[in-house]
XYZ file of N, CA, C and O in Angstrom:
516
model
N 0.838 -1.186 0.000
C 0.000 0.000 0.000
C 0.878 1.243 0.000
O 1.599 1.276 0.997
N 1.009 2.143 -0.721
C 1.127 3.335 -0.864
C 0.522 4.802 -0.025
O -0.538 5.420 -0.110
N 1.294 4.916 0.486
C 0.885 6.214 1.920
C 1.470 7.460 1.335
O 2.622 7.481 0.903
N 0.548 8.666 1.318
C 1.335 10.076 0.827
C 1.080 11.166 2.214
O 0.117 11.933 2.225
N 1.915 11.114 3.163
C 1.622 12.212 4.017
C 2.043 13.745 3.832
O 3.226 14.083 3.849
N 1.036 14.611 3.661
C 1.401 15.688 3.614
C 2.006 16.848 4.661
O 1.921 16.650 5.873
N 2.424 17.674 4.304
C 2.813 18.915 5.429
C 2.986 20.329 4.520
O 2.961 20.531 3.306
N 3.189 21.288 5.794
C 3.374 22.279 5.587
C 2.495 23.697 5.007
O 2.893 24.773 4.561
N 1.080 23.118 5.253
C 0.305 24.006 5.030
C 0.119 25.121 6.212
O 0.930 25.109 7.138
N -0.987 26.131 6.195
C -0.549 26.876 7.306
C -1.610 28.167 6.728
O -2.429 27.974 5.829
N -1.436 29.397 7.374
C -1.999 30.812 7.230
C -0.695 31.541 7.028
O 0.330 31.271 7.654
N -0.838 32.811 5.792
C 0.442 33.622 5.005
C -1.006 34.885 5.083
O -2.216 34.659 5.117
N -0.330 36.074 5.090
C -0.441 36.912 4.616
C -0.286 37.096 3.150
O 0.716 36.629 2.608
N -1.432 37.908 2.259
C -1.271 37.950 0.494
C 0.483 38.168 -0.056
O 0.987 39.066 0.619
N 1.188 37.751 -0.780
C 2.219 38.215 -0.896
C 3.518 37.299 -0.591
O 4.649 37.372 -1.070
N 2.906 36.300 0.489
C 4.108 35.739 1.583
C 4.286 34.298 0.424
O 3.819 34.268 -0.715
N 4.783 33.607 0.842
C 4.970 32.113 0.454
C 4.805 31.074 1.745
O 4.832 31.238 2.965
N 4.582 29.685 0.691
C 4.601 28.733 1.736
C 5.199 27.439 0.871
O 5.262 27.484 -0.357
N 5.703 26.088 1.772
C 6.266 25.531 1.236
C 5.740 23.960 1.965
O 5.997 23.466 3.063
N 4.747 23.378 0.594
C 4.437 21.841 1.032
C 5.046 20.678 0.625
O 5.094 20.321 -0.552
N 5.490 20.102 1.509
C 5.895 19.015 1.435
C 4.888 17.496 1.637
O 3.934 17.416 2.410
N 5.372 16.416 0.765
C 4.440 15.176 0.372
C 5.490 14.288 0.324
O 6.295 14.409 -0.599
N 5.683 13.113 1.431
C 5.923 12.207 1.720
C 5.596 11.124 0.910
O 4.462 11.389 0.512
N 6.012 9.816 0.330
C 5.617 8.995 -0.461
C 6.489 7.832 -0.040
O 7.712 7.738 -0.138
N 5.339 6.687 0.604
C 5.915 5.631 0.920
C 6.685 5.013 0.636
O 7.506 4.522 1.411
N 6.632 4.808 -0.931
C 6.937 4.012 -1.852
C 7.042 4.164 -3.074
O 6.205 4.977 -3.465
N 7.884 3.638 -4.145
C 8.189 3.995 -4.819
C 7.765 2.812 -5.667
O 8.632 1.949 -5.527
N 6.587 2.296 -6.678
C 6.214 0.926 -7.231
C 6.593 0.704 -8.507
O 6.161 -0.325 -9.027
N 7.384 1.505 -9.226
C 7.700 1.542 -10.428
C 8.585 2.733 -11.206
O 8.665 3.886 -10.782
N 9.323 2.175 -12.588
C 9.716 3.526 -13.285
C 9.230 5.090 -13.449
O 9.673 6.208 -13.189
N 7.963 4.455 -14.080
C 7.732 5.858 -14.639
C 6.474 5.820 -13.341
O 6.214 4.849 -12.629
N 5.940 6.934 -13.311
C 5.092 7.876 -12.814
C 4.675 9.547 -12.529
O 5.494 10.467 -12.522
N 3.921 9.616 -12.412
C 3.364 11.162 -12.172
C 2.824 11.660 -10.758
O 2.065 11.036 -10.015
N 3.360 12.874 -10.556
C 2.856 13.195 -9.319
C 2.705 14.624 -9.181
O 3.596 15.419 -9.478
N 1.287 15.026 -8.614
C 0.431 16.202 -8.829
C 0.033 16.829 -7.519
O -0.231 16.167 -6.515
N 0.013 17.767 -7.567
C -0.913 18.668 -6.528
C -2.025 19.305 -6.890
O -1.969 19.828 -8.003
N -3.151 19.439 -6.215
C -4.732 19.438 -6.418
C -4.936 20.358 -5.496
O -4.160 20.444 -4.544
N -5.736 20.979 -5.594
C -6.264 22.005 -4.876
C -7.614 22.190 -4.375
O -8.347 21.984 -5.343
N -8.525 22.556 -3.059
C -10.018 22.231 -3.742
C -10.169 23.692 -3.251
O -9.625 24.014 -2.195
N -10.981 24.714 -4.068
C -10.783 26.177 -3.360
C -12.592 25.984 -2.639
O -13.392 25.065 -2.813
N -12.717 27.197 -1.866
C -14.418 26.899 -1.715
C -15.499 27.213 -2.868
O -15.513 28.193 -3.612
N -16.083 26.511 -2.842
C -17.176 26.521 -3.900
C -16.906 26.181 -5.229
O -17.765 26.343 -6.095
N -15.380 25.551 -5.573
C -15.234 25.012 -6.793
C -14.852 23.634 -6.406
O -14.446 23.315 -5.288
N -15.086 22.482 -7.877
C -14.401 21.645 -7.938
C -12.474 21.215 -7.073
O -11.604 21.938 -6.587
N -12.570 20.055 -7.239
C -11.236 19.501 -7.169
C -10.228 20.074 -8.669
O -10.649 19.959 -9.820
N -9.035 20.606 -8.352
C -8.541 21.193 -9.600
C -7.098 20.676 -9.463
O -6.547 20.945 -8.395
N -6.254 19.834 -10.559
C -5.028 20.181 -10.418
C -4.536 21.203 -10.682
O -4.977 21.883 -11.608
N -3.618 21.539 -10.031
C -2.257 23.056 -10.379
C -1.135 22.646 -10.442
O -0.434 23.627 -10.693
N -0.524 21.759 -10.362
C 0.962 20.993 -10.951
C 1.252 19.696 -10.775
O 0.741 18.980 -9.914
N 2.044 19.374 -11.551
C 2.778 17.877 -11.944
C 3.661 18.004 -12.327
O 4.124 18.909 -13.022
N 4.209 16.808 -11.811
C 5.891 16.296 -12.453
C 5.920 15.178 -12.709
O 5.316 14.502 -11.876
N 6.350 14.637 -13.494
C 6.475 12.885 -13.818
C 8.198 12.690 -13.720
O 9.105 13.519 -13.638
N 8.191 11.392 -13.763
C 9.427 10.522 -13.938
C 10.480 10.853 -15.194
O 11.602 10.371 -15.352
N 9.999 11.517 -15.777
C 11.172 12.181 -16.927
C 11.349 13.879 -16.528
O 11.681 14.645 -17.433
N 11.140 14.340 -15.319
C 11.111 15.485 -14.758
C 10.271 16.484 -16.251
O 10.790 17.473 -16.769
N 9.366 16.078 -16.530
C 8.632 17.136 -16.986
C 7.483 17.290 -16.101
O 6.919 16.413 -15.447
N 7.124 18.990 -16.204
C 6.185 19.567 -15.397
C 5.360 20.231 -15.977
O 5.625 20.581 -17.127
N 4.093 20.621 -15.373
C 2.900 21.198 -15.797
C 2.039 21.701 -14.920
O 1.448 21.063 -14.049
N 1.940 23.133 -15.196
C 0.844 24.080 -13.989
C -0.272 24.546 -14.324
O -0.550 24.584 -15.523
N -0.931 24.883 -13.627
C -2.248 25.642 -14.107
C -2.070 26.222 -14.660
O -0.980 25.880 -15.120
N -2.572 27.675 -15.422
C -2.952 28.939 -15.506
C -2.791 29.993 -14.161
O -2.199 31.059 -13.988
N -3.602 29.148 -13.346
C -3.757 30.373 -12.197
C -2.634 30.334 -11.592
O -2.353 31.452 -11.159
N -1.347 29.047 -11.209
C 0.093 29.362 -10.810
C 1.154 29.361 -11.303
O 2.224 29.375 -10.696
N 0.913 29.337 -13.042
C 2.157 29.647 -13.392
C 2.849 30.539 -12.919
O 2.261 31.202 -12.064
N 4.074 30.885 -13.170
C 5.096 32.050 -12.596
C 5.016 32.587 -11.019
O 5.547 33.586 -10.535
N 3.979 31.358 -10.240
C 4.381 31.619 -8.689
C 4.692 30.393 -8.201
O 5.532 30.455 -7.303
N 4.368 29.447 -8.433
C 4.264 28.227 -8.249
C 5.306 26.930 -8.819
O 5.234 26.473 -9.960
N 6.332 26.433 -7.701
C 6.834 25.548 -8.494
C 7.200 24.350 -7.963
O 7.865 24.514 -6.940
N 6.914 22.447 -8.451
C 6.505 21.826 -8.171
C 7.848 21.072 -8.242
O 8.452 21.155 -9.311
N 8.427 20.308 -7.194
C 9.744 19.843 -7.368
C 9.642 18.264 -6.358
O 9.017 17.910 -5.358
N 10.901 17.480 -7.540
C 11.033 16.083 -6.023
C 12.292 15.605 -5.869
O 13.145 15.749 -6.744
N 12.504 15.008 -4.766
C 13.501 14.671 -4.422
C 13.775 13.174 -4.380
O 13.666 12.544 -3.328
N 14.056 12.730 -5.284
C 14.147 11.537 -5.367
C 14.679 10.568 -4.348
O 14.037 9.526 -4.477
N 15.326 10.488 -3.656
C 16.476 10.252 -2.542
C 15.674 9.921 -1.409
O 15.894 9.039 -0.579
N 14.579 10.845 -1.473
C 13.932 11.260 -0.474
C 12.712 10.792 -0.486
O 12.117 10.999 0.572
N 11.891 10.024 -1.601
C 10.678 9.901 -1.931
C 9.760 10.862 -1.972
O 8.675 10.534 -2.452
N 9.945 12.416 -1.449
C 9.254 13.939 -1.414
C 8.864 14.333 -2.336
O 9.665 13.996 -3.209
N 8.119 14.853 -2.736
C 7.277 15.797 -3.271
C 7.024 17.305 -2.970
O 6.061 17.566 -2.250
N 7.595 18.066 -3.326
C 7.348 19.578 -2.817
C 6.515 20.732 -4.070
O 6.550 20.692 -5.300
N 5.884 21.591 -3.232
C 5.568 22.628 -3.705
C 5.996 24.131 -2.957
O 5.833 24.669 -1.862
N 6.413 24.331 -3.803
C 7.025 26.036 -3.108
C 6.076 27.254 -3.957
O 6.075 27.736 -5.090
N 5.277 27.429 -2.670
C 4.003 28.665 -3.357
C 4.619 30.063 -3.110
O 4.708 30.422 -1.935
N 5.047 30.880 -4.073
C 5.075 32.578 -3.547
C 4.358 33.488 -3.970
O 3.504 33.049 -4.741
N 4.305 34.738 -3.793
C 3.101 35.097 -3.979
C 1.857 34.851 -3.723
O 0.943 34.878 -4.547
N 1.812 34.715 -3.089
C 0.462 33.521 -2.776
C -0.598 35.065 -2.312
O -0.356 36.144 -1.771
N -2.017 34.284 -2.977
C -3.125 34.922 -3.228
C -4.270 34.821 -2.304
O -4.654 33.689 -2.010
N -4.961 36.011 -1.728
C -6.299 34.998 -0.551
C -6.956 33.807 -1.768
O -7.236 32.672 -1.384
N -7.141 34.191 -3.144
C -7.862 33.344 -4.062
C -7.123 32.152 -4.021
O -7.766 31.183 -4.426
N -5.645 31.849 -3.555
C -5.598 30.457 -3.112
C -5.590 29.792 -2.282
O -4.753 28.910 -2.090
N -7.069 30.212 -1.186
C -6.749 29.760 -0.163
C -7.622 28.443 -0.501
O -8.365 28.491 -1.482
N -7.554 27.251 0.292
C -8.375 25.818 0.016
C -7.448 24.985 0.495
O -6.268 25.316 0.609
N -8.054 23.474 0.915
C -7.241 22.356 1.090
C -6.715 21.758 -0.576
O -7.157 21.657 -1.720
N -5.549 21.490 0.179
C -4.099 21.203 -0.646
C -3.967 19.825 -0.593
O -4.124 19.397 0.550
N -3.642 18.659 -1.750
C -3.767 17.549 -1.682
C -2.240 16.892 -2.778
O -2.197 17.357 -3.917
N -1.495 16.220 -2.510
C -0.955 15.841 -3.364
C -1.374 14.205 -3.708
O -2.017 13.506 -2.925
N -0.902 13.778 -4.961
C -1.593 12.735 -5.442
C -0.421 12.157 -6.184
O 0.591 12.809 -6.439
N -0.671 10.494 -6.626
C 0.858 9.973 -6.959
C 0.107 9.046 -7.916
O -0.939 8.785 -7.323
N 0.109 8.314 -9.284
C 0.444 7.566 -9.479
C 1.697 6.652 -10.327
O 2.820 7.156 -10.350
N 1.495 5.453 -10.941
C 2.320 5.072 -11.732
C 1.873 4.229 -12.889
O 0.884 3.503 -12.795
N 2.707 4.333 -14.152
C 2.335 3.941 -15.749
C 2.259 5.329 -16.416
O 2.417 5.407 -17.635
N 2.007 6.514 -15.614
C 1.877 7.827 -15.953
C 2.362 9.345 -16.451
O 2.926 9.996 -15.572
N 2.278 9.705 -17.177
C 3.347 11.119 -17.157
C 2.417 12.035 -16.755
O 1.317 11.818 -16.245
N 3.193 13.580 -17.152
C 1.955 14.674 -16.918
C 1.219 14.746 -18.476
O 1.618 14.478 -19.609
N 0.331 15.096 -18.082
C -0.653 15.899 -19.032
C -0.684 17.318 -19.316
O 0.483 17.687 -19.448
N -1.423 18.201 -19.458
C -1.526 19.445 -19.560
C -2.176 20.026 -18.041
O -2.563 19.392 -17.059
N -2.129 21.153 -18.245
C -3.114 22.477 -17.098
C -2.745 22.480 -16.000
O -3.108 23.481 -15.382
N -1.881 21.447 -15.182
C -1.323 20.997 -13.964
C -1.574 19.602 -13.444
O -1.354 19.194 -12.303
N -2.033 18.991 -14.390
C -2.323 17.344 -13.897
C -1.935 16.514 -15.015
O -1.710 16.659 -16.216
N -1.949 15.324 -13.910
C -1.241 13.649 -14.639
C -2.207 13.607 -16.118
O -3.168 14.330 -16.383
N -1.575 12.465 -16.997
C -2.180 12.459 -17.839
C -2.883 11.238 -17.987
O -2.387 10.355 -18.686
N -4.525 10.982 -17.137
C -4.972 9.947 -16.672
C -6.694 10.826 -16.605
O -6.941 11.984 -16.270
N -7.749 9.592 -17.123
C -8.921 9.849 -17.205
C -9.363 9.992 -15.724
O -10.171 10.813 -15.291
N -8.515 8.799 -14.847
C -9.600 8.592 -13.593
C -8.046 9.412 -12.435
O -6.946 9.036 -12.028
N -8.539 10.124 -12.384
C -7.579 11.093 -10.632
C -7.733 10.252 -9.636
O -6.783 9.747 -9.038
N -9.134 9.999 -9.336
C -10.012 9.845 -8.251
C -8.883 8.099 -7.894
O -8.333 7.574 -6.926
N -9.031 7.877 -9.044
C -7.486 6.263 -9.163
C -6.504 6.616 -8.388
O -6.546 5.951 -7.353
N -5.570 7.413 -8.409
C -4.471 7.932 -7.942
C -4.329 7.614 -6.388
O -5.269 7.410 -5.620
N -3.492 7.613 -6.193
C -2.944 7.446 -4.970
C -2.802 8.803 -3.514
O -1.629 9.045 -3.228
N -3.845 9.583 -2.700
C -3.992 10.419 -2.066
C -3.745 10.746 -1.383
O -4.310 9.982 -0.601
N -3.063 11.656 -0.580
C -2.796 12.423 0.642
C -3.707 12.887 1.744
O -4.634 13.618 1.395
N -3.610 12.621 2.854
C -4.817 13.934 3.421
C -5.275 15.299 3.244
O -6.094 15.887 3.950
N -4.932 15.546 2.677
C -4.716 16.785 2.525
C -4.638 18.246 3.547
O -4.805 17.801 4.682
N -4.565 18.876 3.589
C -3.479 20.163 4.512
C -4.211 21.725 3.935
O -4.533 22.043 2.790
N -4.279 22.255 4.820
C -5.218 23.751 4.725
C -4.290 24.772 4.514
O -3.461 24.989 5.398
N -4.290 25.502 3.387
C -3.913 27.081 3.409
C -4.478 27.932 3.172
O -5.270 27.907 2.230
N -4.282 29.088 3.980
C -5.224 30.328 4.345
C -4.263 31.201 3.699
O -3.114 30.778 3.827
N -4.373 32.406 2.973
C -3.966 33.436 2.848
C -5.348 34.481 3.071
O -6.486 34.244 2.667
N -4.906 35.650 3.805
C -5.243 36.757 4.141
C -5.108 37.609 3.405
O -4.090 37.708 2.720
N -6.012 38.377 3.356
C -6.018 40.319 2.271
C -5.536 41.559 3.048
O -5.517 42.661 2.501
């Protein structure tokens, strides 16, 4: 079984940064993809970045040029380093893992079913105005 514990969410002031980290049990194969999801209030579940196993990456729209999605192999980690950060991104934060996968476009894996993927608890960030 595959475990993704998250960290590092928290409350920032508009402007500030924050930096999440995603734990990953295990490692079940070559290739794979691994994403961060966002759920803001009153919208859907959304990815905003990915990285796969050939270190290519892919972000939203809404975090390009603040947002950047990195791993540490060594480490089994998963990080996101948010700056700038917006009250509009405030929502629980989820990272997600699977494998057979690369990225796709907009900030997510390139896979019909997410809900498949492998999940985190996910972790709260607040930014303030």
């Amino acid at each position: 079984q595959v475990e993704l514990v998250e960290s590092g969410g928290g409350s920032v002031e508009a402007g500030g940064s924050l930096r999440l980290s995603c734990a990953i049990s295990k490692l079940t194969g070559p290739t794979y993809c691994m994403a961060w999801f966002r759920q803001t209030p009153g919208k859907e579940r959304e990815g905003i970045a990915a990285i796969d196993s050939d270190g290519d990456t892919t972000y939203a729209d809404s975090v390009k040029g603040r947002f950047a999605i990195s791993q540490d192999n060594a480490a089994n980690t998963l990080y996101l380093q948010m700056n700038s950060l917006k009250p509009e991104d405030t929502g629980m934060y989820y990272c997600a893992a699977d494998w057979g996968i690369l990225v796709g476009v907009g900030g997510s894996c390139y896979t019909t079913s997410p809900a498949s993927m492998y999940w985190s608890q996910g972790t709260q960030v607040t930014v303030s105005s």
